[in-house]
Amino acid sequence: MTEHAAAAPTHRWRRPPSHGATLLRRRKRLLALLAVVGPGLLAGLSDDDPAGITTYSVLGAQFGYQLLWVLLLSTMALVLFHDLGARMGVVTGQGLIGLVRQRYGVRLASLATVVLVTANVGTTAAEFAGVAAGGELFGISRYLTVPVAAVGVSFLVLRGSFHRVEHVLLAVSAVFITYIGAGILAHPDWAAAARGLVVPSMPLTREALLLATATVGTTLAPWGLSFIQSYAVDKKLTENDLRYERVDVVTGSVLTGVIGTFVVVACAATLHARGVDVTDAADAARALEPLAGDLAATLFAVGLIGAAVLAASILPLSTAYSVSEFMGSESALDDRFRDARLFYVTYGLVLVVGAAVVLIPDVPLVPVLVLTQVLNAVLLLPLLVFMAGIARDRDLMGRFTAGRAATVAYVVAIALIAACVVALFALQLWPT
Amino acid sequence: MLRLTVETGQPVRTLDGRAVGDVLDLSVRVGDDHPAVHRLAIGRRRIEHLVAWSEVATFEHSAVQLAITSTGPPLPADRPTPLEADELLLVRDVLDTQIVDVAGQRVQRVGDVLLARTGNGDLEVVAVDVGIGPVARRLGLRRWAEHRGEQAVDWRDLHLTSERGHRIQLAQPASALHRLDDAELAHLMAALSTEHAADVLATVEPARAAAALQASHREVGTRVALALEDDEAAPVLAELRPEQARHVRRLRSDRTVRRRFQRLRGWRRFRPPRARSGAARRREQAFLSEFDEQGLA
């Protein structure tokens, strides 16, 4: 009693913080938060690329709000594995492919690298196809938009400092806000959207299963996993920064999910409500115009171009890092060409081939994109298994080795994703 | 010259021909410029025995034979005899790991470890091959690999970045990092991860650490100075010029500055200029005077 009585006045005497001090503290917290935003945000948002926007558009147009919960689960998987990737990079100081070579040997690493490079070239082509489609919505020829985008991306990444590259890419990411605008302008049924987000239900049809699987596959991409790890390594983050990096990863992943949700919502409120069917994101933008107005359609198209440019910037970079890591000549953007030939040649080749596929008249783009999605799906599972194995390796991860609870989470996520991938292949092989 | 990836995987037999497993790994005790193989790690899928090199009768590509018989004393199990404090496993801790070639100032990945026989029958590690040749050969592209020359880095010129290799080399007075001058130390720090660079700085004496910080690019110097633990930083800061030490202390005490710094100063390696030619030396002098004017930030 005496102790309490003695302690009480101390509390009463503590002066409440002044308005100025509170503002200063808030400003510092905001600065701290802004300072860490980067790797997670870029790696996450670049997963909302044209292929992703297409999948979300078709999901919303065909099934309304019903399958939004799949997006929620995908976002949780994204948080889980992007956080693991960033942690592996910070703790080991190595990118994903380099670690796979060290932990699993040169054969498995070479296989992963070959598939990753092939899939990344195809995905880069898909991004440039997104640029072309977005430009054509405004009446601009792909023979202008694609080369301009390719040259712009090359110039930005190869000539700019990291500081500048990151700021421009983050500014490009801001274009995703257009999807939130498009979603709001579509006047959705928010109660139905909330129900679809948290109450799992699925029509047992081939289309529903296919779209649910594609949603998982498009949200969690192999190149995003390799990028976030290499990026965390090059940012030279330390173990002390991991909790801040986690804020960044969660922010990026949640924003990725939120943007995907708004795309679904925009299409559900307009296209699904009126029974309009779409096949891709550009189609969705065109279809939105009479239903949600010019502004919504324009926002949707601008978002498509921005998403494509962001992903087209990051994919060749991610590929160049992975190839350099596998070949054993670790390189960075700071290196001169003669010191990092492999890095720069890989970067240039991925960009040029990706853009050329879209520009050459008779190249069958659809089979290329389908093959790319298949390769991404095939590669995703072993990469996740490698990551879970490395996370459990005490020699590599030291005091950051995954515990039992984390391992269970990885295994459950991998099992669910494996089920999706198997379902996807089964549906492709036996369409009826 | 023998190659580690060729020599491992061969079956091991006793004198009377009983198979006891395969050569899974070779261990060395770090310390010499070219350390001798200390033990053979033998097993089927995982290491079951660590056998001293003195127990090996023959070590040929066609046959590895131990100087013991199946009726003799049992082979030592790996569990009761863990690795010595300065002992590395070449496959686990060196092969396919990153290294810093201190002489060439490059980060590379080890494709193979090169071994040589000595006059007294020992086997010693002489270099690592960081070229594409060993990778191609291990992938089965032997003919193509034959046309690729070796790209060897002398064992004494490398710093291992695998967790165990890094720790052991830090503790070895004869290892590469302890022979480096201030500028070379600055190059090494620029190539390493921030944690490992801070370890290096905390290992050398404070005056050298301070000199290396000053020889570093100021971005790298600040980053590594921020990563030091408080007890490690104090003696190093005491050796810096007062205004630089004050500046670092201010940065270390401001968490917002640290976050902002890491956000804006990442990715690029910021190597200090090479001091090999007269022009490079002049550039370095210019850089150092700029450093004097601007401090670490």
XYZ file of C-alpha atoms in Angstrom:
729
model
C 0.000 0.000 0.000
C 2.775 2.357 0.979
C 4.651 1.565 -2.222
C 1.565 2.236 -4.311
C 0.941 5.455 -2.500
C 4.517 6.511 -3.098
C 4.387 5.587 -6.761
C 1.119 7.314 -7.533
C 2.303 10.933 -7.288
C 5.156 10.156 -9.675
C 2.612 9.266 -12.341
C 0.610 12.383 -11.601
C 3.698 14.520 -11.844
C 4.720 13.181 -15.240
C 4.083 16.045 -17.574
C 2.101 15.144 -20.704
C 4.175 15.545 -23.886
C 3.845 18.910 -25.525
C 2.152 19.235 -28.881
C 5.517 19.994 -30.497
C 7.166 16.894 -29.006
C 4.303 14.679 -30.181
C 4.546 16.072 -33.690
C 8.307 15.566 -33.709
C 7.937 11.975 -32.528
C 5.300 11.269 -35.186
C 7.467 12.851 -37.840
C 10.410 10.689 -36.802
C 8.262 7.550 -36.924
C 6.973 8.502 -40.346
C 10.517 9.117 -41.585
C 11.642 5.785 -40.154
C 8.790 4.051 -41.945
C 9.484 5.840 -45.225
C 13.141 4.972 -44.896
C 12.593 1.228 -44.908
C 9.953 1.169 -47.642
C 11.582 -0.163 -50.786
C 12.458 -3.818 -51.310
C 9.167 -5.264 -50.085
C 7.103 -2.625 -51.829
C 8.825 -2.995 -55.204
C 8.997 -6.791 -55.099
C 5.358 -7.014 -54.009
C 3.854 -4.460 -56.363
C 5.768 -5.752 -59.360
C 3.813 -8.974 -58.848
C 0.702 -6.965 -59.800
C 1.949 -6.991 -63.395
C -0.291 -7.171 -66.519
C -0.647 -10.943 -66.117
C -1.800 -10.364 -62.540
C -4.185 -7.551 -63.484
C -5.607 -9.761 -66.246
C -6.180 -12.626 -63.808
C -7.842 -10.349 -61.238
C -10.007 -8.727 -63.950
C -11.243 -12.081 -65.232
C -11.741 -13.286 -61.632
C -13.942 -10.272 -60.866
C -15.786 -10.309 -64.193
C -16.620 -14.019 -64.034
C -17.203 -14.661 -60.335
C -17.890 -11.256 -58.830
C -16.797 -10.937 -55.215
C -17.024 -14.666 -54.484
C -13.333 -15.593 -54.906
C -11.796 -12.588 -53.143
C -10.738 -14.875 -50.296
C -8.265 -16.570 -52.672
C -6.531 -13.205 -53.031
C -6.382 -12.893 -49.240
C -4.709 -16.308 -48.951
C -2.270 -15.452 -51.769
C -1.350 -12.237 -49.984
C -0.640 -14.178 -46.791
C 1.636 -16.541 -48.739
C 3.328 -13.506 -50.288
C 4.025 -12.018 -46.842
C 5.362 -15.359 -45.611
C 7.809 -16.019 -48.439
C 8.895 -12.455 -49.217
C 9.693 -12.052 -45.532
C 11.698 -15.278 -45.640
C 13.518 -14.172 -48.814
C 14.492 -10.822 -47.337
C 15.630 -12.524 -44.120
C 17.726 -15.085 -46.016
C 19.385 -12.295 -47.992
C 20.179 -10.211 -44.945
C 21.463 -13.101 -42.829
C 23.548 -14.910 -45.464
C 24.522 -11.933 -47.645
C 23.639 -13.977 -50.744
C 20.931 -14.053 -53.382
C 18.543 -16.994 -53.775
C 20.246 -18.747 -56.693
C 23.680 -18.364 -55.058
C 22.331 -19.920 -51.882
C 20.699 -22.759 -53.810
C 24.073 -23.485 -55.422
C 25.808 -23.478 -52.048
C 23.184 -25.562 -50.249
C 21.943 -27.918 -52.987
C 24.847 -28.057 -55.416
C 25.606 -26.915 -58.885
C 23.240 -29.285 -60.736
C 20.006 -28.239 -59.053
C 21.106 -24.606 -59.148
C 21.772 -24.835 -62.888
C 18.340 -26.342 -63.464
C 16.692 -23.603 -61.406
C 18.680 -20.926 -63.248
C 17.811 -22.223 -66.717
C 14.096 -22.433 -65.909
C 14.162 -19.047 -64.151
C 15.891 -17.330 -67.078
C 13.510 -18.880 -69.618
C 10.472 -17.976 -67.537
C 11.784 -14.459 -66.914
C 12.364 -13.798 -70.625
C 8.796 -14.933 -71.310
C 7.455 -12.836 -68.426
C 9.388 -9.788 -69.667
C 7.695 -10.312 -73.034
C 4.362 -10.419 -71.185
C 5.195 -7.101 -69.496
C 6.024 -5.480 -72.841
C 2.815 -6.948 -74.242
C 1.103 -5.101 -71.369
C 2.854 -1.866 -72.377
C 1.745 -2.424 -75.974
C -1.870 -3.171 -75.009
C -2.010 -0.193 -72.637
C -0.594 2.133 -75.297
C -3.041 0.872 -77.924
C -5.924 1.755 -75.607
C -4.827 5.367 -76.119
C -4.280 4.839 -79.835
C -0.486 4.728 -79.640
C 1.263 2.086 -81.736
C 3.221 -0.667 -79.978
C 6.120 0.111 -82.328
C 6.469 3.363 -80.428
C 5.505 2.429 -76.853
C 7.536 -0.778 -76.534
C 10.902 0.609 -77.786
C 10.413 3.781 -75.734
C 9.656 1.720 -72.628
C 12.657 -0.582 -73.259
C 15.082 2.286 -73.802
C 13.687 4.210 -70.837
C 13.963 1.233 -68.524
C 17.537 0.487 -69.704
C 18.605 4.082 -69.276
C 17.055 4.351 -65.837
C 18.485 1.147 -64.431
C 21.903 1.191 -66.078
C 22.717 4.886 -65.830
C 20.932 5.957 -62.666
C 22.178 5.605 -59.114
C 20.345 3.236 -56.815
C 18.850 6.239 -55.072
C 17.366 7.514 -58.340
C 16.316 4.079 -59.601
C 14.459 3.320 -56.397
C 12.694 6.673 -56.319
C 11.582 6.470 -59.933
C 10.356 2.900 -59.470
C 8.481 3.887 -56.319
C 6.963 6.817 -58.229
C 5.909 4.401 -60.997
C 4.392 2.192 -58.281
C 2.187 5.107 -57.269
C 0.326 4.542 -60.530
C -1.315 1.559 -58.846
C -3.478 4.001 -56.927
C -5.412 4.351 -60.174
C -6.878 0.904 -59.547
C -8.155 2.044 -56.169
C -9.736 5.021 -57.942
C -11.261 2.757 -60.587
C -12.619 0.464 -57.864
C -14.285 3.337 -55.988
C -15.718 4.875 -59.171
C -17.345 1.529 -59.970
C -19.604 1.929 -56.858
C -19.197 -1.648 -55.606
C -21.299 -3.468 -53.032
C -18.793 -3.227 -50.167
C -20.731 -5.620 -47.914
C -20.617 -8.321 -50.595
C -16.919 -7.595 -51.160
C -16.161 -7.971 -47.437
C -18.108 -11.232 -47.329
C -16.259 -12.562 -50.372
C -12.956 -11.662 -48.766
C -13.459 -13.549 -45.512
C -16.009 -16.285 -46.307
C -14.442 -18.967 -48.518
C -16.770 -20.423 -51.114
C -16.137 -21.709 -54.577
C -18.286 -22.959 -57.425
C -16.942 -26.402 -58.293
C -16.311 -25.588 -61.904
C -13.200 -25.852 -64.025
C -13.087 -22.069 -64.602
C -13.280 -21.293 -60.890
C -10.485 -23.729 -60.013
C -8.358 -22.464 -62.881
C -8.754 -18.834 -61.858
C -8.140 -19.538 -58.178
C -4.924 -21.361 -59.087
C -3.839 -18.657 -61.504
C -4.420 -16.031 -58.796
C -2.039 -17.820 -56.434
C 0.491 -18.318 -59.232
C 0.412 -14.710 -60.383
C 0.704 -13.229 -56.893
C 3.678 -15.310 -55.785
C 6.153 -15.340 -58.671
C 9.641 -16.951 -58.730
C 11.276 -13.798 -60.050
C 9.767 -11.769 -57.204
C 11.302 -14.179 -54.706
C 14.760 -13.982 -56.279
C 14.503 -10.199 -56.644
C 13.624 -9.398 -53.056
C 16.526 -11.478 -51.766
C 19.124 -9.999 -54.141
C 17.781 -6.538 -53.429
C 18.066 -7.011 -49.666
C 21.663 -8.212 -50.161
C 22.617 -5.243 -52.303
C 20.983 -2.852 -49.919
C 23.500 -4.198 -47.361
C 20.866 -4.395 -44.666
C 22.001 -5.851 -41.362
C 20.370 -8.277 -38.974
C 19.418 -5.321 -36.776
C 17.280 -4.010 -39.623
C 15.210 -7.154 -40.015
C 12.222 -5.933 -38.004
C 12.066 -2.777 -40.107
C 12.472 -4.809 -43.265
C 9.516 -6.902 -42.130
C 7.385 -3.728 -41.990
C 8.452 -3.030 -45.561
C 7.640 -6.560 -46.747
C 4.244 -6.618 -45.042
C 3.437 -3.140 -46.393
C 4.392 -4.155 -49.939
C 2.529 -7.454 -49.816
C -0.613 -5.998 -48.262
C -0.671 -3.183 -50.822
C -0.276 -5.804 -53.544
C -3.306 -7.627 -52.158
C -5.295 -4.411 -51.714
C -4.675 -3.336 -55.311
C -5.616 -6.793 -56.568
C -8.782 -6.593 -54.472
C -9.739 -3.241 -55.999
C -9.219 -4.603 -59.515
C -11.517 -7.533 -58.695
C -14.016 -5.192 -57.057
C -14.044 -2.793 -60.039
C -14.717 -5.643 -62.456
C -17.198 -7.379 -60.133
C -19.280 -4.226 -59.661
C -19.519 -3.460 -63.349
C -18.658 -6.308 -65.711
C -19.942 -9.198 -63.551
C -23.099 -7.304 -62.585
C -23.982 -6.887 -66.269
C -22.702 -10.244 -67.436
C -19.861 -8.808 -69.562
C -17.054 -11.283 -70.241
C -13.420 -10.185 -70.636
C -10.269 -12.039 -71.655
C -7.509 -9.650 -70.602
C -6.792 -6.415 -68.715
C -6.994 -4.181 -71.808
C -10.333 -5.783 -72.641
C -11.462 -4.984 -69.091
C -10.402 -1.335 -69.445
C -12.399 -1.049 -72.691
C -15.413 -2.742 -71.141
C -15.291 -0.485 -68.089
C -15.750 2.690 -70.128
C -19.520 2.553 -70.746
C -20.201 1.060 -67.315
C -18.040 3.089 -64.940
C -17.210 6.125 -67.046
C -14.254 7.439 -69.037
C -12.203 8.236 -65.963
C -12.403 4.709 -64.520
C -11.399 3.193 -67.862
C -8.524 5.656 -68.287
C -7.294 5.001 -64.756
C -7.419 1.277 -65.444
C -5.386 1.667 -68.656
C -2.808 3.969 -67.041
C -2.444 1.462 -64.210
C -1.843 -1.297 -66.751
C 1.008 0.610 -68.425
C 2.560 1.576 -65.084
C 2.375 -2.013 -63.817
C 4.004 -3.274 -67.007
C 6.836 -0.716 -66.901
C 7.553 -1.457 -63.221
C 7.734 -5.216 -63.790
C 9.736 -4.758 -67.016
C 12.307 -2.771 -65.020
C 12.665 -5.359 -62.303
C 12.560 -8.615 -64.291
C 15.796 -8.171 -66.316
C 17.540 -6.967 -63.183
C 16.367 -9.965 -61.185
C 17.534 -12.266 -64.016
C 20.958 -10.598 -64.252
C 21.491 -11.009 -60.513
C 20.463 -14.667 -60.584
C 22.704 -15.556 -63.540
C 25.666 -13.739 -61.967
C 25.092 -15.525 -58.670
C 24.972 -18.913 -60.346
C 28.075 -18.292 -62.436
C 29.951 -17.120 -59.370
C 30.744 -13.578 -60.447
C 28.623 -11.543 -58.100
C 27.969 -8.135 -59.626
C 26.207 -4.907 -58.830
C 25.021 -1.891 -60.736
C 28.015 -0.003 -59.435
C 30.372 -2.276 -61.385
C 31.841 -1.113 -64.670
C 30.975 -3.061 -67.800
C 34.423 -4.671 -68.072
C 34.123 -5.927 -64.474
C 30.583 -7.244 -64.843
C 30.133 -8.268 -68.480
C 27.912 -11.224 -67.637
C 25.610 -9.055 -65.540
C 25.145 -6.363 -68.163
C 24.934 -8.761 -71.114
C 22.255 -10.797 -69.318
C 20.343 -7.650 -68.475
C 20.468 -6.409 -72.069
C 19.566 -9.764 -73.616
C 16.500 -10.294 -71.422
C 15.274 -6.799 -72.186
C 15.911 -6.992 -75.939
C 14.436 -10.479 -76.397
C 11.417 -9.605 -74.223
C 10.692 -6.477 -76.264
C 11.434 -8.143 -79.626
C 8.952 -10.962 -79.000
C 6.186 -8.363 -78.793
C 7.350 -6.422 -81.851
C 8.078 -9.231 -84.317
C 4.816 -9.607 -86.294
C 4.492 -13.371 -86.585
C 5.733 -14.484 -83.161
C 2.871 -16.433 -81.536
C 2.537 -14.397 -78.344
C -0.185 -16.436 -76.657
C 1.746 -19.752 -76.625
C 4.799 -17.873 -75.319
C 2.789 -16.406 -72.457
C 1.145 -19.739 -71.638
C 4.540 -21.467 -71.607
C 5.843 -18.723 -69.339
C 3.046 -19.231 -66.852
C 3.627 -22.975 -66.873
C 7.369 -22.507 -66.274
C 6.701 -20.063 -63.454
C 4.331 -22.546 -61.837
C 6.809 -25.417 -62.296
C 9.660 -23.398 -60.825
C 7.719 -21.926 -57.928
C 7.355 -25.170 -55.985
C 11.016 -26.298 -55.957
C 12.107 -22.738 -55.172
C 9.773 -22.632 -52.182
C 11.035 -26.023 -51.031
C 14.654 -24.801 -51.390
C 13.778 -21.712 -49.391
C 12.158 -23.724 -46.619
C 15.226 -26.027 -46.527
C 17.620 -23.083 -46.299
C 15.437 -21.493 -43.609
C 15.933 -24.676 -41.533
C 19.713 -24.804 -42.094
C 21.402 -23.709 -38.902
C 24.823 -23.425 -40.600
C 23.438 -20.807 -42.976
C 20.814 -19.032 -40.912
C 22.402 -19.156 -37.455
C 20.119 -17.644 -34.813
C 17.576 -16.822 -37.515
C 16.937 -20.501 -38.306
C 13.216 -21.138 -38.767
C 11.569 -22.610 -35.682
C 8.896 -25.266 -35.567
C 5.934 -22.880 -35.961
C 7.501 -21.125 -38.960
C 8.345 -24.467 -40.561
C 4.759 -25.643 -40.160
C 3.579 -22.404 -41.818
C 5.981 -22.921 -44.743
C 4.961 -26.558 -45.163
C 1.234 -25.758 -45.065
C 1.686 -22.916 -47.589
C 3.793 -25.092 -49.888
C 1.245 -27.924 -49.667
C -1.606 -25.559 -50.607
C 0.369 -24.077 -53.487
C 1.344 -27.582 -54.631
C -2.334 -28.547 -54.644
C -3.072 -25.473 -56.786
C -0.268 -26.263 -59.240
C -1.331 -29.909 -59.519
C -4.941 -28.786 -60.062
C -3.792 -26.358 -62.750
C -1.936 -29.085 -64.639
C -4.757 -31.557 -64.213
C -7.204 -29.018 -65.600
C -4.933 -28.259 -68.524
C -4.394 -31.936 -69.345
C -8.013 -33.031 -68.852
C -10.091 -29.997 -69.819
C -13.417 -31.720 -69.330
C 47.060 -30.925 -59.084
C 44.001 -32.641 -57.602
C 40.464 -31.310 -57.617
C 38.226 -31.625 -54.582
C 35.107 -32.417 -56.628
C 36.938 -35.273 -58.361
C 38.447 -36.720 -55.202
C 35.263 -36.724 -53.129
C 32.686 -39.420 -53.666
C 35.162 -42.263 -54.059
C 34.689 -45.406 -51.963
C 36.962 -45.915 -48.956
C 38.199 -49.363 -47.952
C 40.170 -50.794 -45.082
C 43.451 -52.641 -45.629
C 41.568 -55.925 -45.848
C 39.166 -54.537 -48.448
C 36.046 -53.815 -46.389
C 34.090 -50.806 -47.689
C 33.487 -48.243 -44.934
C 31.804 -45.517 -46.956
C 32.665 -42.770 -49.432
C 34.889 -39.724 -49.119
C 32.293 -37.024 -48.418
C 34.573 -34.202 -47.404
C 38.124 -33.219 -46.463
C 38.981 -31.026 -43.515
C 41.850 -28.584 -43.071
C 43.033 -26.601 -40.079
C 43.341 -22.994 -41.164
C 46.512 -21.194 -40.223
C 49.194 -21.948 -42.792
C 49.347 -20.246 -46.162
C 48.518 -23.600 -47.732
C 46.949 -25.763 -45.032
C 47.359 -29.543 -45.131
C 44.387 -31.888 -45.218
C 43.738 -32.827 -41.609
C 40.969 -35.430 -41.738
C 38.785 -37.385 -44.156
C 35.019 -37.225 -43.626
C 33.621 -40.635 -44.535
C 30.022 -41.821 -44.745
C 27.221 -42.944 -47.014
C 24.843 -40.000 -47.227
C 25.969 -38.051 -44.163
C 29.302 -37.895 -42.384
C 29.772 -40.920 -40.122
C 33.526 -40.871 -39.427
C 36.275 -38.272 -39.345
C 39.519 -40.158 -39.957
C 42.924 -38.527 -39.419
C 45.050 -38.125 -42.552
C 47.772 -40.180 -40.846
C 45.371 -43.175 -40.989
C 45.153 -42.966 -44.794
C 47.379 -45.525 -46.554
C 46.655 -44.529 -50.148
C 44.687 -41.645 -51.624
C 44.411 -42.228 -55.354
C 41.523 -41.538 -57.674
C 41.140 -45.260 -58.234
C 41.223 -46.183 -54.550
C 41.257 -44.673 -51.105
C 42.517 -47.100 -48.510
C 42.816 -46.659 -44.770
C 45.805 -48.010 -42.834
C 43.528 -50.024 -40.555
C 41.860 -53.399 -40.811
C 38.244 -54.269 -40.200
C 39.314 -56.326 -37.160
C 41.276 -53.434 -35.663
C 39.942 -50.632 -33.443
C 36.656 -49.109 -34.711
C 36.680 -45.969 -36.787
C 36.113 -42.757 -34.861
C 32.520 -41.593 -35.086
C 31.985 -37.972 -36.016
C 29.794 -37.140 -33.002
C 32.348 -37.696 -30.200
C 35.075 -35.871 -32.132
C 33.605 -32.634 -33.450
C 35.614 -30.273 -35.607
C 38.498 -28.410 -34.028
C 38.005 -24.694 -33.478
C 40.137 -23.872 -36.536
C 38.978 -26.779 -38.711
C 37.034 -26.293 -41.939
C 35.254 -28.828 -44.111
C 36.194 -28.039 -47.692
C 32.964 -29.231 -49.319
C 30.622 -27.830 -46.699
C 32.375 -24.559 -45.855
C 34.283 -23.672 -49.040
C 32.913 -25.341 -52.212
C 30.209 -23.246 -53.923
C 30.466 -20.562 -51.253
C 31.368 -16.955 -51.863
C 34.885 -15.730 -51.271
C 36.527 -12.367 -51.506
C 39.653 -12.488 -53.646
C 41.609 -10.037 -51.553
C 44.373 -9.587 -54.132
C 42.017 -9.175 -57.095
C 39.424 -7.402 -54.946
C 36.482 -9.319 -56.384
C 33.655 -11.332 -54.883
C 33.666 -14.786 -56.484
C 32.121 -18.208 -55.941
C 34.248 -21.308 -55.513
C 33.792 -23.816 -58.337
C 36.454 -26.206 -57.087
C 39.256 -26.490 -54.551
C 42.734 -27.302 -55.885
C 44.957 -29.613 -53.855
C 48.579 -30.670 -54.281
C 50.640 -33.505 -52.878
C 53.644 -32.534 -50.800
C 56.966 -34.357 -50.626
C 56.078 -36.050 -47.339
C 52.847 -37.565 -48.656
C 50.508 -34.926 -47.277
C 47.828 -33.207 -49.311
C 47.590 -29.432 -49.082
C 45.125 -26.847 -50.304
C 46.817 -24.479 -52.703
C 44.022 -22.507 -54.363
C 40.376 -22.345 -55.328
C 39.139 -22.285 -58.924
C 36.517 -19.569 -59.423
C 36.134 -19.914 -63.198
C 33.255 -21.339 -65.211
C 35.330 -24.426 -66.126
C 34.705 -26.403 -62.933
C 30.994 -25.553 -63.016
C 30.738 -26.863 -66.591
C 32.709 -29.997 -65.710
C 30.482 -30.734 -62.724
C 27.465 -30.371 -65.002
C 28.920 -33.041 -67.270
C 30.158 -30.662 -69.988
C 33.699 -32.035 -69.762
C 34.790 -31.308 -73.325
C 33.701 -27.695 -73.102
C 35.259 -27.353 -69.656
C 38.623 -28.552 -70.986
C 38.852 -25.467 -73.165
C 38.311 -23.165 -70.248
C 41.463 -22.306 -68.353
C 41.747 -22.377 -64.607
C 40.914 -19.180 -62.795
C 42.734 -19.863 -59.562
C 42.865 -17.704 -56.462
C 45.709 -18.544 -54.097
C 44.352 -19.872 -50.807
C 46.317 -17.285 -48.869
C 44.760 -14.431 -50.874
C 41.158 -15.233 -50.142
C 38.745 -14.397 -47.398
C 35.952 -16.910 -46.884
C 32.474 -15.515 -46.389
C 30.727 -18.714 -45.291
C 29.772 -18.289 -41.643
C 32.326 -20.777 -40.304
C 35.048 -19.797 -42.760
C 34.654 -16.113 -41.922
C 34.788 -16.740 -38.160
C 37.809 -19.009 -38.369
C 39.727 -16.652 -40.626
C 39.011 -13.704 -38.348
C 40.603 -15.639 -35.503
C 43.719 -16.574 -37.486
C 46.552 -14.041 -37.180
C 48.076 -15.331 -40.439
C 44.922 -15.081 -42.547
C 44.701 -12.743 -45.526
C 42.874 -9.917 -43.811
C 45.560 -9.508 -41.176
C 48.205 -8.855 -43.852
C 46.268 -6.122 -45.613
C 47.191 -2.474 -45.515
C 44.581 0.183 -44.787
C 43.511 0.666 -48.415
C 43.251 -3.082 -49.037
C 41.264 -3.484 -45.838
C 38.926 -0.767 -47.109
C 38.462 -2.720 -50.365
C 37.696 -5.900 -48.447
C 35.088 -4.115 -46.324
C 33.401 -2.736 -49.438
C 33.065 -6.261 -50.837
C 31.740 -7.911 -47.665
C 28.244 -7.758 -46.219
C 27.845 -5.051 -43.599
C 27.850 -7.583 -40.740
C 31.022 -9.282 -41.950
C 32.730 -5.951 -42.640
C 31.936 -4.861 -39.089
C 33.373 -8.170 -37.822
C 36.589 -7.474 -39.728
C 36.797 -3.971 -38.337
C 36.218 -5.227 -34.802
C 38.985 -7.824 -35.205
C 41.882 -5.601 -36.267
C 43.464 -3.201 -33.833
C 41.546 0.086 -33.367
C 44.172 2.309 -35.049
C 44.097 0.139 -38.219
C 40.326 -0.009 -38.101
C 40.130 3.775 -37.937
C 42.636 4.103 -40.784
C 40.634 1.624 -42.882
C 37.449 3.583 -42.202
C 39.148 6.732 -43.390
C 40.467 4.955 -46.491
C 36.973 3.663 -47.303
C 34.484 5.389 -49.479
C 32.564 7.531 -47.042
C 29.304 5.659 -47.723
C 30.927 2.355 -46.818
C 32.784 3.879 -43.864
C 29.588 5.262 -42.392
C 27.639 2.066 -42.988
C 30.224 -0.121 -41.295
C 30.757 2.363 -38.455
C 27.011 2.264 -37.821
C 27.007 -1.536 -37.750
C 29.629 -1.844 -34.990
C 28.435 -2.845 -31.540
C 28.818 -0.127 -28.909
C 31.769 -1.808 -27.173
C 33.483 -2.404 -30.523
C 32.860 1.120 -31.747
C 34.282 2.959 -28.730
C 37.996 2.155 -29.266
C 37.720 2.713 -33.040
C 36.004 6.068 -32.625
C 38.693 7.049 -30.143
C 41.234 6.699 -32.963
C 39.302 8.832 -35.451
C 39.804 12.562 -35.665
C 37.552 14.294 -33.079
C 35.185 15.860 -35.592
C 34.753 12.543 -37.455
C 34.199 10.654 -34.208
C 31.604 13.228 -33.142
C 29.854 12.865 -36.476
C 29.691 9.075 -36.247
C 28.491 9.217 -32.646
C 25.688 11.548 -33.691
C 24.663 9.191 -36.504
C 24.815 6.172 -34.222
C 22.535 7.816 -31.672
C 19.883 8.883 -34.204
C 17.750 5.947 -35.313
C 15.905 7.993 -37.906
C 19.174 8.984 -39.502
C 20.207 5.320 -39.552
C 17.030 4.231 -41.288
C 17.218 7.058 -43.788
C 20.870 6.314 -44.408
C 20.187 2.667 -45.183
C 17.365 3.627 -47.472
C 19.477 5.990 -49.523
C 22.891 4.394 -49.409
C 22.210 0.820 -50.363
C 22.909 -1.275 -53.429
C 26.071 0.362 -54.681
C 29.326 -0.980 -53.378
C 31.253 2.286 -53.355
C 34.684 0.810 -53.728
C 37.526 3.029 -52.635
C 39.730 4.065 -55.533
C 42.571 1.684 -56.413
C 46.003 3.024 -55.595
C 47.947 1.206 -58.322
C 48.879 3.917 -60.766
C 50.056 7.469 -60.229
C 46.706 8.745 -61.462
C 44.834 6.412 -59.148
C 47.026 7.505 -56.272
C 46.305 11.134 -57.075
C 42.590 10.373 -57.224
C 42.851 8.670 -53.869
C 44.590 11.696 -52.420
C 41.860 13.907 -53.856
C 39.250 11.595 -52.381
C 40.920 11.660 -48.990
C 41.079 15.434 -48.977
C 37.395 15.477 -49.925
C 36.823 13.097 -47.057
C 38.695 15.438 -44.734
C 36.422 18.251 -45.802
C 33.134 16.388 -45.641
C 33.618 13.832 -42.902
C 32.092 10.380 -42.964
C 28.567 11.328 -44.049
